[in-house]
PDB file of C-alpha atoms in Angstrom:
ATOM      1  CA  MET A  96      15.913  22.736  -6.455  1.00 81.00           C
ATOM      2  CA  ASN A  97      19.432  22.837  -7.870  1.00 88.00           C
ATOM      3  CA  ARG A  98      21.081  19.989  -9.774  1.00 91.00           C
ATOM      4  CA  LYS A  99      22.828  18.533  -6.694  1.00 92.00           C
ATOM      5  CA  GLU A 100      19.567  18.488  -4.713  1.00 91.00           C
ATOM      6  CA  LYS A 101      17.791  16.802  -7.616  1.00 90.00           C
ATOM      7  CA  GLU A 102      20.483  14.113  -7.861  1.00 92.00           C
ATOM      8  CA  THR A 103      20.251  13.497  -4.107  1.00 92.00           C
ATOM      9  CA  TRP A 104      16.455  13.293  -4.254  1.00 90.00           C
ATOM     10  CA  ILE A 105      16.561  10.825  -7.148  1.00 91.00           C
ATOM     11  CA  SER A 106      19.109   8.584  -5.414  1.00 91.00           C
ATOM     12  CA  ASP A 107      17.154   8.665  -2.112  1.00 91.00           C
ATOM     13  CA  VAL A 108      13.896   7.707  -3.827  1.00 90.00           C
ATOM     14  CA  ALA A 109      15.644   5.033  -5.919  1.00 89.00           C
ATOM     15  CA  LEU A 110      17.032   3.501  -2.698  1.00 89.00           C
ATOM     16  CA  ASP A 111      13.566   3.574  -1.103  1.00 87.00           C
ATOM     17  CA  LEU A 112      12.159   1.860  -4.193  1.00 88.00           C
ATOM     18  CA  LYS A 113      14.822  -0.867  -4.094  1.00 87.00           C
ATOM     19  CA  ASN A 114      13.853  -1.594  -0.474  1.00 86.00           C
ATOM     20  CA  SER A 115      10.136  -1.764  -1.340  1.00 88.00           C
ATOM     21  CA  GLU A 116       8.122  -4.703  -2.545  1.00 88.00           C
ATOM     22  CA  THR A 117       5.085  -2.620  -3.435  1.00 91.00           C
ATOM     23  CA  VAL A 118       4.373   0.807  -4.897  1.00 93.00           C
ATOM     24  CA  TYR A 119       1.049   2.597  -5.334  1.00 95.00           C
ATOM     25  CA  VAL A 120       0.610   5.722  -7.458  1.00 95.00           C
ATOM     26  CA  ALA A 121      -2.279   8.141  -6.934  1.00 95.00           C
ATOM     27  CA  ASP A 122      -3.510  11.530  -8.085  1.00 94.00           C
ATOM     28  CA  TYR A 123      -4.065  13.842  -5.124  1.00 94.00           C
ATOM     29  CA  LYS A 124      -5.476  16.906  -6.919  1.00 93.00           C
ATOM     30  CA  GLY A 125      -7.819  18.714  -4.542  1.00 91.00           C
ATOM     31  CA  LEU A 126      -6.437  17.307  -1.278  1.00 92.00           C
ATOM     32  CA  THR A 127      -5.278  19.762   1.343  1.00 93.00           C
ATOM     33  CA  VAL A 128      -1.964  19.591   3.187  1.00 93.00           C
ATOM     34  CA  LYS A 129      -3.915  18.472   6.271  1.00 94.00           C
ATOM     35  CA  ASP A 130      -5.499  15.604   4.284  1.00 94.00           C
ATOM     36  CA  LEU A 131      -2.066  14.506   3.066  1.00 94.00           C
ATOM     37  CA  GLU A 132      -0.708  14.540   6.633  1.00 95.00           C
ATOM     38  CA  ILE A 133      -3.617  12.347   7.777  1.00 94.00           C
ATOM     39  CA  LEU A 134      -2.914   9.919   4.922  1.00 94.00           C
ATOM     40  CA  ARG A 135       0.823   9.922   5.747  1.00 94.00           C
ATOM     41  CA  LYS A 136       0.045   9.079   9.371  1.00 95.00           C
ATOM     42  CA  LYS A 137      -2.256   6.210   8.382  1.00 94.00           C
ATOM     43  CA  LEU A 138       0.358   4.810   5.985  1.00 93.00           C
ATOM     44  CA  ARG A 139       3.091   5.058   8.630  1.00 92.00           C
ATOM     45  CA  GLU A 140       0.987   2.713  10.787  1.00 91.00           C
ATOM     46  CA  THR A 141       1.470   0.077   8.050  1.00 88.00           C
ATOM     47  CA  ASN A 142       5.215   0.905   7.831  1.00 90.00           C
ATOM     48  CA  GLY A 143       4.513   2.699   4.563  1.00 90.00           C
ATOM     49  CA  LYS A 144       5.788   5.976   3.196  1.00 91.00           C
ATOM     50  CA  LEU A 145       4.104   8.642   1.138  1.00 93.00           C
ATOM     51  CA  LYS A 146       5.873  11.122  -1.115  1.00 91.00           C
ATOM     52  CA  VAL A 147       4.465  13.903  -3.219  1.00 92.00           C
ATOM     53  CA  VAL A 148       6.696  13.775  -6.260  1.00 91.00           C
ATOM     54  CA  LYS A 149       8.027  15.813  -9.121  1.00 91.00           C
ATOM     55  CA  ASN A 150       7.003  13.706 -12.104  1.00 92.00           C
ATOM     56  CA  ARG A 151      10.123  14.151 -14.225  1.00 92.00           C
ATOM     57  CA  LEU A 152      12.422  13.318 -11.306  1.00 92.00           C
ATOM     58  CA  MET A 153      10.258  10.356 -10.336  1.00 92.00           C
ATOM     59  CA  ARG A 154      10.486   8.885 -13.818  1.00 92.00           C
ATOM     60  CA  LEU A 155      14.282   9.127 -13.542  1.00 91.00           C
ATOM     61  CA  ALA A 156      14.245   7.437 -10.107  1.00 91.00           C
ATOM     62  CA  LEU A 157      12.105   4.573 -11.474  1.00 90.00           C
ATOM     63  CA  LYS A 158      14.634   3.601 -14.140  1.00 89.00           C
ATOM     64  CA  GLY A 159      16.139   0.190 -13.476  1.00 84.00           C
ATOM     65  CA  THR A 160      13.625  -0.755 -10.751  1.00 86.00           C
ATOM     66  CA  ASN A 161      10.744  -3.260 -10.724  1.00 84.00           C
ATOM     67  CA  PHE A 162       8.390  -0.276 -10.769  1.00 90.00           C
ATOM     68  CA  GLU A 163       9.409   1.229 -14.091  1.00 89.00           C
ATOM     69  CA  SER A 164       6.019   0.159 -15.517  1.00 89.00           C
ATOM     70  CA  THR A 165       4.346   2.903 -13.436  1.00 90.00           C
ATOM     71  CA  ALA A 166       6.305   5.721 -15.135  1.00 90.00           C
ATOM     72  CA  ASP A 167       3.490   6.619 -17.565  1.00 91.00           C
ATOM     73  CA  ASN A 168       1.177   7.412 -14.616  1.00 91.00           C
ATOM     74  CA  PHE A 169       3.308  10.292 -13.366  1.00 92.00           C
ATOM     75  CA  LYS A 170       1.379  13.181 -14.896  1.00 91.00           C
ATOM     76  CA  GLY A 171      -0.253  16.043 -13.051  1.00 91.00           C
ATOM     77  CA  THR A 172      -0.470  15.972  -9.248  1.00 92.00           C
ATOM     78  CA  THR A 173       0.872  12.579  -8.252  1.00 94.00           C
ATOM     79  CA  LEU A 174       2.058  10.917  -5.107  1.00 94.00           C
ATOM     80  CA  ILE A 175       3.648   7.582  -4.419  1.00 94.00           C
ATOM     81  CA  ALA A 176       3.129   5.217  -1.493  1.00 93.00           C
ATOM     82  CA  PHE A 177       5.703   2.484  -0.949  1.00 89.00           C
ATOM     83  CA  ALA A 178       7.453   0.101   1.484  1.00 79.00           C
ATOM     84  CA  GLY A 179       5.154  -1.235   4.226  1.00 73.00           C
ATOM     85  CA  ASP A 180       2.632  -4.082   4.203  1.00 80.00           C
ATOM     86  CA  SER A 181       1.223  -4.319   0.664  1.00 85.00           C
ATOM     87  CA  ILE A 182      -2.349  -5.302   1.513  1.00 87.00           C
ATOM     88  CA  SER A 183      -2.646  -2.968   4.517  1.00 88.00           C
ATOM     89  CA  MET A 184      -1.391  -0.050   2.414  1.00 91.00           C
ATOM     90  CA  ALA A 185      -3.956  -0.859  -0.303  1.00 91.00           C
ATOM     91  CA  LYS A 186      -6.699  -0.915   2.361  1.00 92.00           C
ATOM     92  CA  VAL A 187      -5.590   2.444   3.790  1.00 93.00           C
ATOM     93  CA  LEU A 188      -5.514   4.047   0.337  1.00 94.00           C
ATOM     94  CA  ASP A 189      -8.870   2.550  -0.662  1.00 93.00           C
ATOM     95  CA  ASN A 190     -10.546   3.658   2.577  1.00 93.00           C
ATOM     96  CA  PHE A 191      -9.038   7.133   2.229  1.00 94.00           C
ATOM     97  CA  CYS A 192     -10.388   7.329  -1.345  1.00 93.00           C
ATOM     98  CA  LYS A 193     -13.872   6.547  -0.029  1.00 92.00           C
ATOM     99  CA  GLU A 194     -13.584   9.379   2.531  1.00 92.00           C
ATOM    100  CA  ASN A 195     -11.913  11.869   0.134  1.00 90.00           C
ATOM    101  CA  GLU A 196     -13.064  11.808  -3.456  1.00 90.00           C
ATOM    102  CA  SER A 197     -10.061  13.952  -4.420  1.00 91.00           C
ATOM    103  CA  LEU A 198      -7.633  11.031  -4.072  1.00 93.00           C
ATOM    104  CA  LYS A 199      -7.658   8.752  -7.116  1.00 94.00           C
ATOM    105  CA  ILE A 200      -5.563   5.580  -7.158  1.00 94.00           C
ATOM    106  CA  LEU A 201      -3.924   5.244 -10.556  1.00 94.00           C
ATOM    107  CA  CYS A 202      -1.978   1.994 -10.323  1.00 93.00           C
ATOM    108  CA  GLY A 203       0.222  -0.221  -8.211  1.00 92.00           C
ATOM    109  CA  VAL A 204       3.004  -2.760  -8.542  1.00 92.00           C
ATOM    110  CA  MET A 205       3.550  -5.657  -6.160  1.00 90.00           C
ATOM    111  CA  GLY A 206       6.718  -7.596  -6.907  1.00 84.00           C
ATOM    112  CA  ASN A 207       6.668  -7.795 -10.698  1.00 84.00           C
ATOM    113  CA  GLU A 208       2.868  -7.651 -11.031  1.00 89.00           C
ATOM    114  CA  PHE A 209       1.281  -4.419 -12.327  1.00 91.00           C
ATOM    115  CA  PHE A 210      -2.235  -3.491 -11.115  1.00 92.00           C
ATOM    116  CA  ASP A 211      -4.517  -0.817 -12.485  1.00 92.00           C
ATOM    117  CA  ALA A 212      -6.860   1.112 -10.158  1.00 91.00           C
ATOM    118  CA  LYS A 213      -9.406  -1.740 -10.206  1.00 93.00           C
ATOM    119  CA  GLY A 214      -6.699  -4.259  -9.323  1.00 91.00           C
ATOM    120  CA  VAL A 215      -5.584  -2.158  -6.350  1.00 91.00           C
ATOM    121  CA  LYS A 216      -9.215  -2.102  -5.124  1.00 91.00           C
ATOM    122  CA  GLU A 217      -9.268  -5.900  -5.372  1.00 90.00           C
ATOM    123  CA  LEU A 218      -6.019  -6.073  -3.382  1.00 88.00           C
ATOM    124  CA  ALA A 219      -7.619  -3.896  -0.724  1.00 88.00           C
ATOM    125  CA  SER A 220     -10.445  -6.424  -0.371  1.00 88.00           C
ATOM    126  CA  LEU A 221      -8.017  -9.244   0.476  1.00 85.00           C
ATOM    127  CA  PRO A 222      -7.385 -10.081   4.135  1.00 83.00           C
ATOM    128  CA  THR A 223      -4.141  -8.837   5.669  1.00 76.00           C
ATOM    129  CA  LEU A 224      -1.542 -11.380   6.751  1.00 76.00           C
ATOM    130  CA  ASP A 225      -2.739 -11.218  10.360  1.00 80.00           C
ATOM    131  CA  GLU A 226      -6.391 -11.609   9.299  1.00 82.00           C
ATOM    132  CA  ALA A 227      -5.505 -14.608   7.117  1.00 81.00           C
ATOM    133  CA  ARG A 228      -3.594 -16.227   9.988  1.00 84.00           C
ATOM    134  CA  ALA A 229      -6.550 -15.696  12.326  1.00 86.00           C
ATOM    135  CA  LYS A 230      -8.943 -17.300   9.824  1.00 82.00           C
ATOM    136  CA  ILE A 231      -6.654 -20.305   9.345  1.00 83.00           C
ATOM    137  CA  LEU A 232      -6.279 -20.706  13.095  1.00 83.00           C
ATOM    138  CA  ALA A 233     -10.068 -20.548  13.544  1.00 80.00           C
ATOM    139  CA  VAL A 234     -10.548 -23.243  10.890  1.00 76.00           C
ATOM    140  CA  LEU A 235      -7.954 -25.460  12.559  1.00 76.00           C
ATOM    141  CA  GLN A 236      -9.406 -24.982  16.050  1.00 74.00           C
ATOM    142  CA  THR A 237     -13.030 -25.675  15.106  1.00 74.00           C
ATOM    143  CA  PRO A 238     -12.720 -29.482  14.612  1.00 75.00           C
ATOM    144  CA  ALA A 239     -10.680 -29.841  17.801  1.00 68.00           C
ATOM    145  CA  GLY A 240     -13.307 -27.871  19.742  1.00 69.00           C
ATOM    146  CA  ASN A 241     -16.109 -30.057  18.325  1.00 71.00           C
ATOM    147  CA  VAL A 242     -14.276 -33.245  19.327  1.00 67.00           C
ATOM    148  CA  ALA A 243     -13.704 -31.880  22.839  1.00 71.00           C
ATOM    149  CA  ARG A 244     -17.414 -30.997  23.213  1.00 74.00           C
ATOM    150  CA  VAL A 245     -18.547 -34.446  22.019  1.00 70.00           C
ATOM    151  CA  LEU A 246     -16.156 -36.190  24.420  1.00 69.00           C
ATOM    152  CA  LYS A 247     -17.296 -33.953  27.283  1.00 76.00           C
ATOM    153  CA  ALA A 248     -20.948 -34.726  26.471  1.00 73.00           C
ATOM    154  CA  TYR A 249     -20.245 -38.481  26.617  1.00 66.00           C
ATOM    155  CA  ALA A 250     -18.333 -38.026  29.866  1.00 70.00           C
ATOM    156  CA  ASP A 251     -21.242 -36.067  31.357  1.00 74.00           C
ATOM    157  CA  LYS A 252     -23.756 -38.799  30.347  1.00 71.00           C
ATOM    158  CA  ALA A 253     -21.561 -41.514  31.839  1.00 66.00           C
ATOM    159  CA  ALA A 254     -21.305 -39.728  35.186  1.00 61.00           C
TER     160      ALA A 254
END
């Protein structure tokens, strides 16, 4: 990669980072190209992106972003997942780690909050936005359904 290509890569990644609310960093040592393509596809379903990065260039791209705290994790074979739905991306990465021991989540940043690998696992256990909405809706509908059944039972007895 020549200097111009490096500058373009850094500016492209920096722009992607500015448009992202969440970033996850992982070590992919031992994964095959096919495994990475499967992971990319799964992340795309959550509107996420995955990039295998050059560590030195990535540290330069992180400067001045909310994700600068992740810079120390860019050592060895690292990749970055960003954009997309934060919780869904954490779930995809966590599930992929369970299937492929070679992928190791190193850290993540959501907004201004830094998470270590354990914190990312905890994020993955949270319900997604759609799941949370469904649970709230179920809680709200339950009392109304009970009232309707009681009224129907009284109406049936009266008839």
